[in-house]
């Protein structure tokens, strides 16, 4: 509004100044806008970076959350299953990896104890790879076998397996960061992210992040730390590669450069240490801030337990060019606008005077409108026909929050939206299209208004067009429809509450089910899924009763749901469901009708409680209650019960028998008034009243009248009876009929005096103490035994004053137990006598009670065992010496108990058999250690000994630990206890194994001697017919040779020559047999070693050839002779050849004997080498012993090498055996005749 009209001259002058001023200000503003736009460009880039940083954080969080989701799924698999196979894990994990592409690998790490390591590795090798073992990284980064520790956490399952084979068996606890992560996961039970670690995958080396979740044996997270550590089953683990997790987001706009990101660890004790990138030049956040002088954003990054910071930057050189072009354009446009404005002002200056005149005419109308505007309650606005605001009143300012300056000249759209109202008229168009409004005949229209604070609300507009100073304007009155706005707000709140309610239902700890009006499922929360195993998607839209309720409850559940659909709600009715596995789950349900906004019932929702376990407990309790009722009713003790009013409500069969009153006669009657004797009414009532207050009593007298009027004395223990809520609702008492006991007690009082007299004069020592341990009983025998008179000890501490120091503690413990009712028998009770000697007493202690049964002391009846102890000590010494003697005896000693089980096995028996004492004790001697051929006879001898019939010098052959046989000659004696009862057998033996072998060898030698004599005789007898055959063949040959030659004669001559040759050969063999069969008594002669070897080969060569053995010889053309006997030397060579043949009998091929003769330094060496595998090292030193053989019984005498050794020794030589590469070598060394002659010359003989 114009308030003052200036004169034309003044106006012109001022307008000129204004034009100059505007021109200057235009230029100034242009440059200011240039700087401002440049600044805006920088701020825009800063906002852009903030948005990108936020996107970066969201991206990292999303990747991490996906990983957590996958690991949680794996955790659920292992928590729900005791056993998960490799295939199951692979299938399940593969699905999760598809949904979480940023997860590098999913792993299962079980907890393995040290004692389980070997079996675990073995099972894993069967299941996975043959080379599976627990591994760790050494300082050089190589995978080596994991060192021993109490518990292991190896990677057992990993998906994908390809590329991650190195992970199998990798021990997580060997790496500090991994160990911290799994320990924290174990102790918290939540997801834990490790620090940055170097990945060990063979194809994925680089930095990464591990996310770990602990799994416990029961599938739930225990409450206490100790339980968490004890019930730990293993870990599910996900691997995220750092490069993938922190992949840089692109800035907004195509022309903007990439930003650089850094991640720092806020958990570090000193500074914020760099985590990413790994090869960053900066180590802390402060270093990065100092180096990065461009545009940067610092945001917190929380991943599980890790508190990190994300620092994202764009350097200055990337920002220099940003915004310059826009700023120059703004500067150019501003200068053009300044020029145009100046030009426009000059033109307008000429029109100003005319305008001032018009303004003066409007002045009065303006004052009038202002008066109207500012004094009405409704908001008023006036606009021109284009909808521009020309004036407003105070109510409108108050309604919309704008100042007058902010609204004048602005479009009415600023406060009234161009939204279509319910009357189908555009909001602000009613101001600019008044004709349209009037044509519709509308007086009021509802539209949306907008407050300065952007809050929208409904208003009602009433408008009118008027003429103002010759111009058309529109006057509008605006009314706030606040109630409508509040209603809409309430609707928003309802929508919000509905969302929250949906979240609450879905995550509630109780199962929640819902059906629509047709009985089809439309609500099934997560707890219902867990309880039944059916996922929500499996049940939605299906008939709840028909598909999921057990058969026996279908009708009743349907009836309850139908009532709820009629508006009749029900509470706590049973709602048994089938689970996915076919099991039954019992649910206690409260059902509520579900209504729409109009209050119509549209379905039913039910909140349940899983009472499956509760039902089991209830059934068990009902069973216990039944058993308890049965027990009470049939108990051997009388049981009485009253309610809170003292009326009888329990009276068992024993109570009926005792009193004569049947249960039906007493139920509901006053117990005290009707059945208690007069003298006890008050005291019994007091006890029962206390029990009704919770103060229970024991062992109080409870005398009753019987039906016949007699008195029955009962000793009663009363207990408060409580309901399920713990409130006392009566008293129950278990009694004992002491009627006869009271009679007996009176009789006992009479007997007590007699007993006191008996104690005092008893032949056994009797001692007594009161509850304080002071002597109150000391009979005459005790006086005689100790020398202390009764008057000397009465009232004194028995243990402190009279028990020896070494037994004080144990005797006091026994007496204290007796004072508690725990009596002891036959314990040692050593006393000092008056002379200071020791007396050993064996005591039986008994609690001493008063008439009420209370323990008031201890009495002990003793037996003097002083002399007996001396004898026992002597016997123990003898027994100890005997045990030592048996254990260290030089002869084997065996013992069995009455069942034939070994109970004695001394050191010599251990050495003889190879079985340690611990290996045989408690085992059956005959069944386990006696050879089969002697089992029956040995058992018969031992059974006789167990009957008392002892045996001597019977054979007792045993198996050794190596399976050999040991022959023992045994004398067995019955073993008796202190009472002379036979409790076993003990036997002292003699090892006759070698003796029996020697006997067998002597027999064999005797056989050989007889065979030698027979060989001489047979040789003589065979020579006669052989000579006849040879002579006949010779005569025939000579006769035929003189006749005419033809084919027949030539054939006969050839055969006769062959007969002569063979008979000569047979004669030579028989001569050798005859020589072997008699003792060589002739003197030594010079013998050619080559001839001896050839002769031996002639005798045995055919056998060697038949056995497939090749014979090679290596003899010199000439060699010196030796002194000896030809036949004996041949016998030695034959023995060596025969042994070599037998050693190679199992060879498939390659059997070979090499015979060689060498001469050196006056000594002849004959050697025999074979390929028979050699001689075992442990018997090599024994092969020349007489009768030593490795052959089976009957296939060798063990004399061949021994005899050979003796023959060579007699010849002044040596024979040695040794092993070579593939067999054995025997070397015979003999002096040559020349060597012997030289030695004789030197000796001067």
Tab-separated table of N, CA and C in Angstrom, residues 1134-1245:
chain	number	residue	atom	x	y	z
A	1134	UNK	N	78.383	-131.358	2.936
A	1134	UNK	CA	77.016	-131.847	2.716
A	1134	UNK	C	76.019	-131.142	3.667
A	1135	UNK	N	76.435	-130.953	4.921
A	1135	UNK	CA	75.553	-130.245	5.874
A	1135	UNK	C	75.255	-128.828	5.397
A	1136	UNK	N	76.317	-128.135	4.926
A	1136	UNK	CA	76.118	-126.756	4.457
A	1136	UNK	C	75.214	-126.724	3.241
A	1137	UNK	N	75.409	-127.655	2.276
A	1137	UNK	CA	74.572	-127.693	1.072
A	1137	UNK	C	73.121	-128.030	1.433
A	1138	UNK	N	72.927	-128.986	2.349
A	1138	UNK	CA	71.561	-129.375	2.744
A	1138	UNK	C	70.834	-128.216	3.414
A	1139	UNK	N	71.535	-127.488	4.305
A	1139	UNK	CA	70.915	-126.339	4.974
A	1139	UNK	C	70.547	-125.250	3.974
A	1140	UNK	N	71.447	-125.012	2.969
A	1140	UNK	CA	71.164	-124.003	1.949
A	1140	UNK	C	69.945	-124.414	1.132
A	1141	UNK	N	69.863	-125.707	0.783
A	1141	UNK	CA	68.713	-126.203	0.022
A	1141	UNK	C	67.411	-125.978	0.800
A	1142	UNK	N	67.397	-126.342	2.099
A	1142	UNK	CA	66.184	-126.184	2.908
A	1142	UNK	C	65.796	-124.717	3.056
A	1143	UNK	N	66.801	-123.820	3.123
A	1143	UNK	CA	66.509	-122.387	3.280
A	1143	UNK	C	65.850	-121.805	2.043
A	1144	UNK	N	66.092	-122.425	0.848
A	1144	UNK	CA	65.561	-121.888	-0.410
A	1144	UNK	C	64.372	-122.676	-0.929
A	1145	UNK	N	63.767	-123.529	-0.097
A	1145	UNK	CA	62.698	-124.395	-0.598
A	1145	UNK	C	61.448	-123.587	-0.983
A	1146	UNK	N	61.228	-122.409	-0.359
A	1146	UNK	CA	60.041	-121.610	-0.659
A	1146	UNK	C	60.296	-120.554	-1.721
A	1147	UNK	N	61.552	-120.465	-2.212
A	1147	UNK	CA	61.839	-119.487	-3.271
A	1147	UNK	C	61.109	-119.866	-4.550
A	1148	UNK	N	60.485	-118.868	-5.199
A	1148	UNK	CA	59.798	-119.116	-6.476
A	1148	UNK	C	60.824	-119.231	-7.601
A	1149	UNK	N	61.818	-118.384	-7.558
A	1149	UNK	CA	62.876	-118.400	-8.587
A	1149	UNK	C	64.119	-117.762	-7.999
A	1150	UNK	N	65.239	-117.890	-8.718
A	1150	UNK	CA	66.481	-117.235	-8.297
A	1150	UNK	C	67.235	-117.966	-7.225
A	1151	UNK	N	66.962	-119.298	-7.006
A	1151	UNK	CA	67.698	-120.055	-5.982
A	1151	UNK	C	69.097	-120.383	-6.519
A	1152	UNK	N	70.088	-120.076	-5.701
A	1152	UNK	CA	71.468	-120.223	-6.188
A	1152	UNK	C	72.403	-120.481	-5.023
A	1153	UNK	N	73.372	-121.444	-5.236
A	1153	UNK	CA	74.435	-121.697	-4.258
A	1153	UNK	C	75.763	-121.454	-4.963
A	1154	UNK	N	76.633	-120.678	-4.314
A	1154	UNK	CA	77.963	-120.400	-4.879
A	1154	UNK	C	79.013	-120.965	-3.931
A	1155	UNK	N	79.838	-121.931	-4.435
A	1155	UNK	CA	80.915	-122.533	-3.654
A	1155	UNK	C	82.243	-121.989	-4.174
A	1156	UNK	N	83.099	-121.527	-3.282
A	1156	UNK	CA	84.392	-120.976	-3.713
A	1156	UNK	C	85.495	-121.413	-2.758
A	1157	UNK	N	86.736	-121.522	-3.325
A	1157	UNK	CA	87.920	-121.874	-2.523
A	1157	UNK	C	88.982	-120.834	-2.806
A	1158	UNK	N	89.551	-120.244	-1.740
A	1158	UNK	CA	90.625	-119.265	-1.892
A	1158	UNK	C	91.761	-119.635	-0.945
A	1159	UNK	N	92.975	-119.199	-1.291
A	1159	UNK	CA	94.156	-119.480	-0.467
A	1159	UNK	C	94.914	-118.185	-0.257
A	1160	UNK	N	95.269	-117.924	1.013
A	1160	UNK	CA	95.979	-116.688	1.324
A	1160	UNK	C	96.697	-116.850	2.654
A	1161	UNK	N	97.996	-116.507	2.611
A	1161	UNK	CA	98.816	-116.508	3.839
A	1161	UNK	C	98.770	-117.862	4.549
A	1162	UNK	N	98.875	-118.982	3.757
A	1162	UNK	CA	98.943	-120.314	4.336
A	1162	UNK	C	97.626	-120.815	4.884
A	1163	UNK	N	96.498	-120.189	4.487
A	1163	UNK	CA	95.189	-120.608	4.976
A	1163	UNK	C	94.277	-120.841	3.782
A	1164	UNK	N	93.513	-121.938	3.795
A	1164	UNK	CA	92.528	-122.262	2.769
A	1164	UNK	C	91.148	-121.855	3.318
A	1165	UNK	N	90.379	-121.109	2.496
A	1165	UNK	CA	89.020	-120.709	2.894
A	1165	UNK	C	88.016	-121.300	1.921
A	1166	UNK	N	87.099	-122.151	2.430
A	1166	UNK	CA	86.004	-122.713	1.635
A	1166	UNK	C	84.728	-121.973	2.066
A	1167	UNK	N	84.053	-121.335	1.101
A	1167	UNK	CA	82.844	-120.567	1.453
A	1167	UNK	C	81.652	-121.052	0.647
A	1168	UNK	N	80.473	-120.974	1.287
A	1168	UNK	CA	79.198	-121.347	0.648
A	1168	UNK	C	78.228	-120.189	0.840
A	1169	UNK	N	77.732	-119.639	-0.289
A	1169	UNK	CA	76.765	-118.525	-0.243
A	1169	UNK	C	75.457	-118.995	-0.871
A	1170	UNK	N	74.319	-118.610	-0.258
A	1170	UNK	CA	73.008	-118.975	-0.831
A	1170	UNK	C	72.127	-117.737	-0.922
A	1171	UNK	N	70.973	-117.906	-1.542
A	1171	UNK	CA	69.990	-116.800	-1.681
A	1171	UNK	C	68.716	-117.135	-0.904
A	1172	UNK	N	68.873	-117.719	0.264
A	1172	UNK	CA	67.727	-118.167	1.072
A	1172	UNK	C	67.180	-117.142	2.041
A	1173	UNK	N	67.608	-115.899	1.958
A	1173	UNK	CA	67.037	-114.860	2.825
A	1173	UNK	C	67.810	-114.593	4.087
A	1174	UNK	N	68.785	-115.431	4.418
A	1174	UNK	CA	69.623	-115.165	5.579
A	1174	UNK	C	69.085	-115.775	6.858
A	1175	UNK	N	69.857	-115.597	7.930
A	1175	UNK	CA	69.549	-116.145	9.256
A	1175	UNK	C	69.084	-115.005	10.142
A	1176	UNK	N	67.938	-115.142	10.853
A	1176	UNK	CA	67.494	-114.072	11.758
A	1176	UNK	C	68.606	-113.667	12.714
A	1177	UNK	N	68.761	-112.360	12.908
A	1177	UNK	CA	69.882	-111.835	13.705
A	1177	UNK	C	69.853	-112.346	15.140
A	1178	UNK	N	68.659	-112.545	15.709
A	1178	UNK	CA	68.592	-112.913	17.123
A	1178	UNK	C	68.997	-114.370	17.383
A	1179	UNK	N	69.117	-115.193	16.313
A	1179	UNK	CA	69.556	-116.584	16.531
A	1179	UNK	C	70.905	-116.865	15.877
A	1180	UNK	N	71.485	-115.844	15.232
A	1180	UNK	CA	72.740	-116.052	14.498
A	1180	UNK	C	73.850	-116.570	15.412
A	1181	UNK	N	73.863	-116.105	16.654
A	1181	UNK	CA	74.936	-116.502	17.585
A	1181	UNK	C	74.723	-117.892	18.175
A	1182	UNK	N	73.542	-118.521	17.920
A	1182	UNK	CA	73.241	-119.814	18.560
A	1182	UNK	C	73.240	-120.987	17.590
A	1183	UNK	N	73.475	-120.737	16.301
A	1183	UNK	CA	73.234	-121.817	15.321
A	1183	UNK	C	74.223	-122.978	15.441
A	1184	UNK	N	75.368	-122.743	16.089
A	1184	UNK	CA	76.336	-123.840	16.236
A	1184	UNK	C	76.171	-124.598	17.556
A	1185	UNK	N	75.086	-124.207	18.341
A	1185	UNK	CA	74.838	-124.917	19.596
A	1185	UNK	C	74.243	-126.294	19.302
A	1186	UNK	N	74.570	-127.305	20.126
A	1186	UNK	CA	73.986	-128.643	19.925
A	1186	UNK	C	72.477	-128.604	20.073
A	1187	UNK	N	71.784	-129.328	19.206
A	1187	UNK	CA	70.333	-129.484	19.212
A	1187	UNK	C	69.560	-128.204	18.943
A	1188	UNK	N	70.219	-127.161	18.517
A	1188	UNK	CA	69.500	-125.929	18.175
A	1188	UNK	C	69.043	-126.028	16.720
A	1189	UNK	N	67.740	-125.869	16.506
A	1189	UNK	CA	67.200	-125.939	15.146
A	1189	UNK	C	65.980	-125.038	15.041
A	1190	UNK	N	65.759	-124.541	13.816
A	1190	UNK	CA	64.563	-123.724	13.550
A	1190	UNK	C	63.540	-124.525	12.768
A	1191	UNK	N	63.838	-125.789	12.493
A	1191	UNK	CA	62.928	-126.619	11.708
A	1191	UNK	C	61.850	-127.196	12.606
A	1192	UNK	N	60.757	-127.699	11.944
A	1192	UNK	CA	59.658	-128.292	12.683
A	1192	UNK	C	60.123	-129.578	13.364
A	1193	UNK	N	59.316	-129.960	14.416
A	1193	UNK	CA	59.629	-131.175	15.155
A	1193	UNK	C	59.657	-132.375	14.209
A	1194	UNK	N	60.734	-133.174	14.264
A	1194	UNK	CA	60.873	-134.370	13.432
A	1194	UNK	C	61.534	-134.113	12.099
A	1195	UNK	N	61.793	-132.836	11.773
A	1195	UNK	CA	62.411	-132.523	10.479
A	1195	UNK	C	63.842	-132.047	10.626
A	1196	UNK	N	64.386	-132.078	11.809
A	1196	UNK	CA	65.764	-131.670	12.027
A	1196	UNK	C	66.194	-131.995	13.435
A	1197	UNK	N	67.485	-132.379	13.589
A	1197	UNK	CA	67.984	-132.766	14.916
A	1197	UNK	C	68.674	-131.634	15.625
A	1198	UNK	N	69.131	-130.617	14.893
A	1198	UNK	CA	69.895	-129.546	15.512
A	1198	UNK	C	71.334	-129.926	15.765
A	1199	UNK	N	71.807	-131.057	15.111
A	1199	UNK	CA	73.177	-131.518	15.357
A	1199	UNK	C	74.116	-131.246	14.187
A	1200	UNK	N	73.564	-130.992	12.988
A	1200	UNK	CA	74.398	-130.875	11.788
A	1200	UNK	C	75.472	-129.827	11.912
A	1201	UNK	N	75.109	-128.584	12.208
A	1201	UNK	CA	76.094	-127.507	12.301
A	1201	UNK	C	76.982	-127.676	13.526
A	1202	UNK	N	76.398	-128.228	14.615
A	1202	UNK	CA	77.197	-128.447	15.817
A	1202	UNK	C	78.332	-129.457	15.532
A	1203	UNK	N	77.975	-130.576	14.832
A	1203	UNK	CA	78.986	-131.578	14.477
A	1203	UNK	C	80.014	-130.985	13.524
A	1204	UNK	N	79.526	-130.206	12.543
A	1204	UNK	CA	80.426	-129.561	11.581
A	1204	UNK	C	81.410	-128.642	12.296
A	1205	UNK	N	80.882	-127.886	13.271
A	1205	UNK	CA	81.731	-126.972	14.040
A	1205	UNK	C	82.830	-127.764	14.764
A	1206	UNK	N	82.464	-128.942	15.336
A	1206	UNK	CA	83.449	-129.764	16.051
A	1206	UNK	C	84.505	-130.345	15.121
A	1207	UNK	N	84.081	-130.813	13.905
A	1207	UNK	CA	85.032	-131.393	12.939
A	1207	UNK	C	86.067	-130.356	12.521
A	1208	UNK	N	85.597	-129.151	12.167
A	1208	UNK	CA	86.513	-128.094	11.708
A	1208	UNK	C	87.445	-127.679	12.833
A	1209	UNK	N	86.912	-127.625	14.076
A	1209	UNK	CA	87.730	-127.236	15.216
A	1209	UNK	C	88.859	-128.264	15.436
A	1210	UNK	N	88.537	-129.591	15.282
A	1210	UNK	CA	89.532	-130.631	15.444
A	1210	UNK	C	90.631	-130.525	14.375
A	1211	UNK	N	90.265	-130.016	13.185
A	1211	UNK	CA	91.222	-129.856	12.086
A	1211	UNK	C	92.065	-128.587	12.243
A	1212	UNK	N	91.856	-127.839	13.364
A	1212	UNK	CA	92.635	-126.628	13.617
A	1212	UNK	C	92.124	-125.419	12.865
A	1213	UNK	N	90.868	-125.484	12.413
A	1213	UNK	CA	90.305	-124.373	11.641
A	1213	UNK	C	89.149	-123.680	12.354
A	1214	UNK	N	88.476	-122.829	11.594
A	1214	UNK	CA	87.301	-122.104	12.128
A	1214	UNK	C	86.189	-122.158	11.090
A	1215	UNK	N	84.963	-122.046	11.585
A	1215	UNK	CA	83.788	-121.926	10.708
A	1215	UNK	C	82.915	-120.809	11.266
A	1216	UNK	N	82.542	-119.870	10.397
A	1216	UNK	CA	81.712	-118.725	10.835
A	1216	UNK	C	80.521	-118.595	9.893
A	1217	UNK	N	79.436	-117.985	10.418
A	1217	UNK	CA	78.228	-117.716	9.622
A	1217	UNK	C	77.940	-116.223	9.674
A	1218	UNK	N	77.471	-115.691	8.527
A	1218	UNK	CA	77.115	-114.276	8.463
A	1218	UNK	C	76.037	-114.090	7.397
A	1219	UNK	N	75.321	-112.978	7.491
A	1219	UNK	CA	74.290	-112.651	6.494
A	1219	UNK	C	74.876	-111.761	5.416
A	1220	UNK	N	74.495	-112.027	4.174
A	1220	UNK	CA	74.883	-111.159	3.045
A	1220	UNK	C	73.611	-110.556	2.473
A	1221	UNK	N	73.714	-109.937	1.296
A	1221	UNK	CA	72.600	-109.141	0.762
A	1221	UNK	C	71.293	-109.913	0.719
A	1222	UNK	N	71.293	-111.109	0.128
A	1222	UNK	CA	70.038	-111.836	-0.031
A	1222	UNK	C	70.089	-113.258	0.515
A	1223	UNK	N	71.005	-113.512	1.412
A	1223	UNK	CA	71.089	-114.850	1.949
A	1223	UNK	C	72.126	-114.970	3.050
A	1224	UNK	N	72.655	-116.203	3.222
A	1224	UNK	CA	73.636	-116.463	4.276
A	1224	UNK	C	74.955	-116.941	3.641
A	1225	UNK	N	76.039	-116.739	4.397
A	1225	UNK	CA	77.371	-117.167	3.934
A	1225	UNK	C	78.077	-117.881	5.077
A	1226	UNK	N	78.553	-119.128	4.778
A	1226	UNK	CA	79.355	-119.886	5.739
A	1226	UNK	C	80.788	-119.951	5.203
A	1227	UNK	N	81.759	-119.656	6.071
A	1227	UNK	CA	83.180	-119.650	5.657
A	1227	UNK	C	83.970	-120.595	6.567
A	1228	UNK	N	84.671	-121.599	5.919
A	1228	UNK	CA	85.528	-122.561	6.652
A	1228	UNK	C	86.983	-122.189	6.359
A	1229	UNK	N	87.735	-121.913	7.385
A	1229	UNK	CA	89.154	-121.552	7.214
A	1229	UNK	C	90.023	-122.639	7.873
A	1230	UNK	N	90.965	-123.244	7.041
A	1230	UNK	CA	91.820	-124.322	7.533
A	1230	UNK	C	93.282	-124.031	7.179
A	1231	UNK	N	94.216	-124.414	8.050
A	1231	UNK	CA	95.633	-124.211	7.713
A	1231	UNK	C	96.076	-125.242	6.649
A	1232	UNK	N	96.928	-124.793	5.735
A	1232	UNK	CA	97.470	-125.718	4.732
A	1232	UNK	C	98.527	-126.614	5.389
A	1233	UNK	N	98.866	-127.736	4.708
A	1233	UNK	CA	99.897	-128.649	5.254
A	1233	UNK	C	101.218	-127.926	5.377
A	1234	UNK	N	101.572	-127.079	4.405
A	1234	UNK	CA	102.837	-126.313	4.455
A	1234	UNK	C	102.857	-125.423	5.687
A	1235	UNK	N	101.747	-124.787	5.985
A	1235	UNK	CA	101.648	-123.900	7.131
A	1235	UNK	C	101.863	-124.683	8.425
A	1236	UNK	N	101.308	-125.915	8.462
A	1236	UNK	CA	101.448	-126.739	9.671
A	1236	UNK	C	102.905	-127.152	9.849
A	1237	UNK	N	103.568	-127.538	8.708
A	1237	UNK	CA	104.992	-127.976	8.768
A	1237	UNK	C	105.854	-126.825	9.257
A	1238	UNK	N	105.591	-125.624	8.757
A	1238	UNK	CA	106.403	-124.448	9.168
A	1238	UNK	C	106.244	-124.206	10.657
A	1239	UNK	N	105.012	-124.320	11.174
A	1239	UNK	CA	104.790	-124.104	12.602
A	1239	UNK	C	105.514	-125.158	13.438
A	1240	UNK	N	105.563	-126.444	12.902
A	1240	UNK	CA	106.264	-127.507	13.630
A	1240	UNK	C	107.756	-127.221	13.665
A	1241	UNK	N	108.287	-126.738	12.531
A	1241	UNK	CA	109.717	-126.397	12.457
A	1241	UNK	C	110.046	-125.289	13.452
A	1242	UNK	N	109.170	-124.294	13.502
A	1242	UNK	CA	109.417	-123.163	14.412
A	1242	UNK	C	109.412	-123.626	15.869
A	1243	UNK	N	108.594	-124.631	16.153
A	1243	UNK	CA	108.499	-125.121	17.535
A	1243	UNK	C	109.643	-126.065	17.868
A	1244	UNK	N	110.427	-126.451	16.827
A	1244	UNK	CA	111.595	-127.295	17.069
A	1244	UNK	C	111.241	-128.734	17.318
A	1245	UNK	N	110.091	-129.136	16.788
A	1245	UNK	CA	109.680	-130.537	16.995
A	1245	UNK	C	110.263	-131.399	15.884
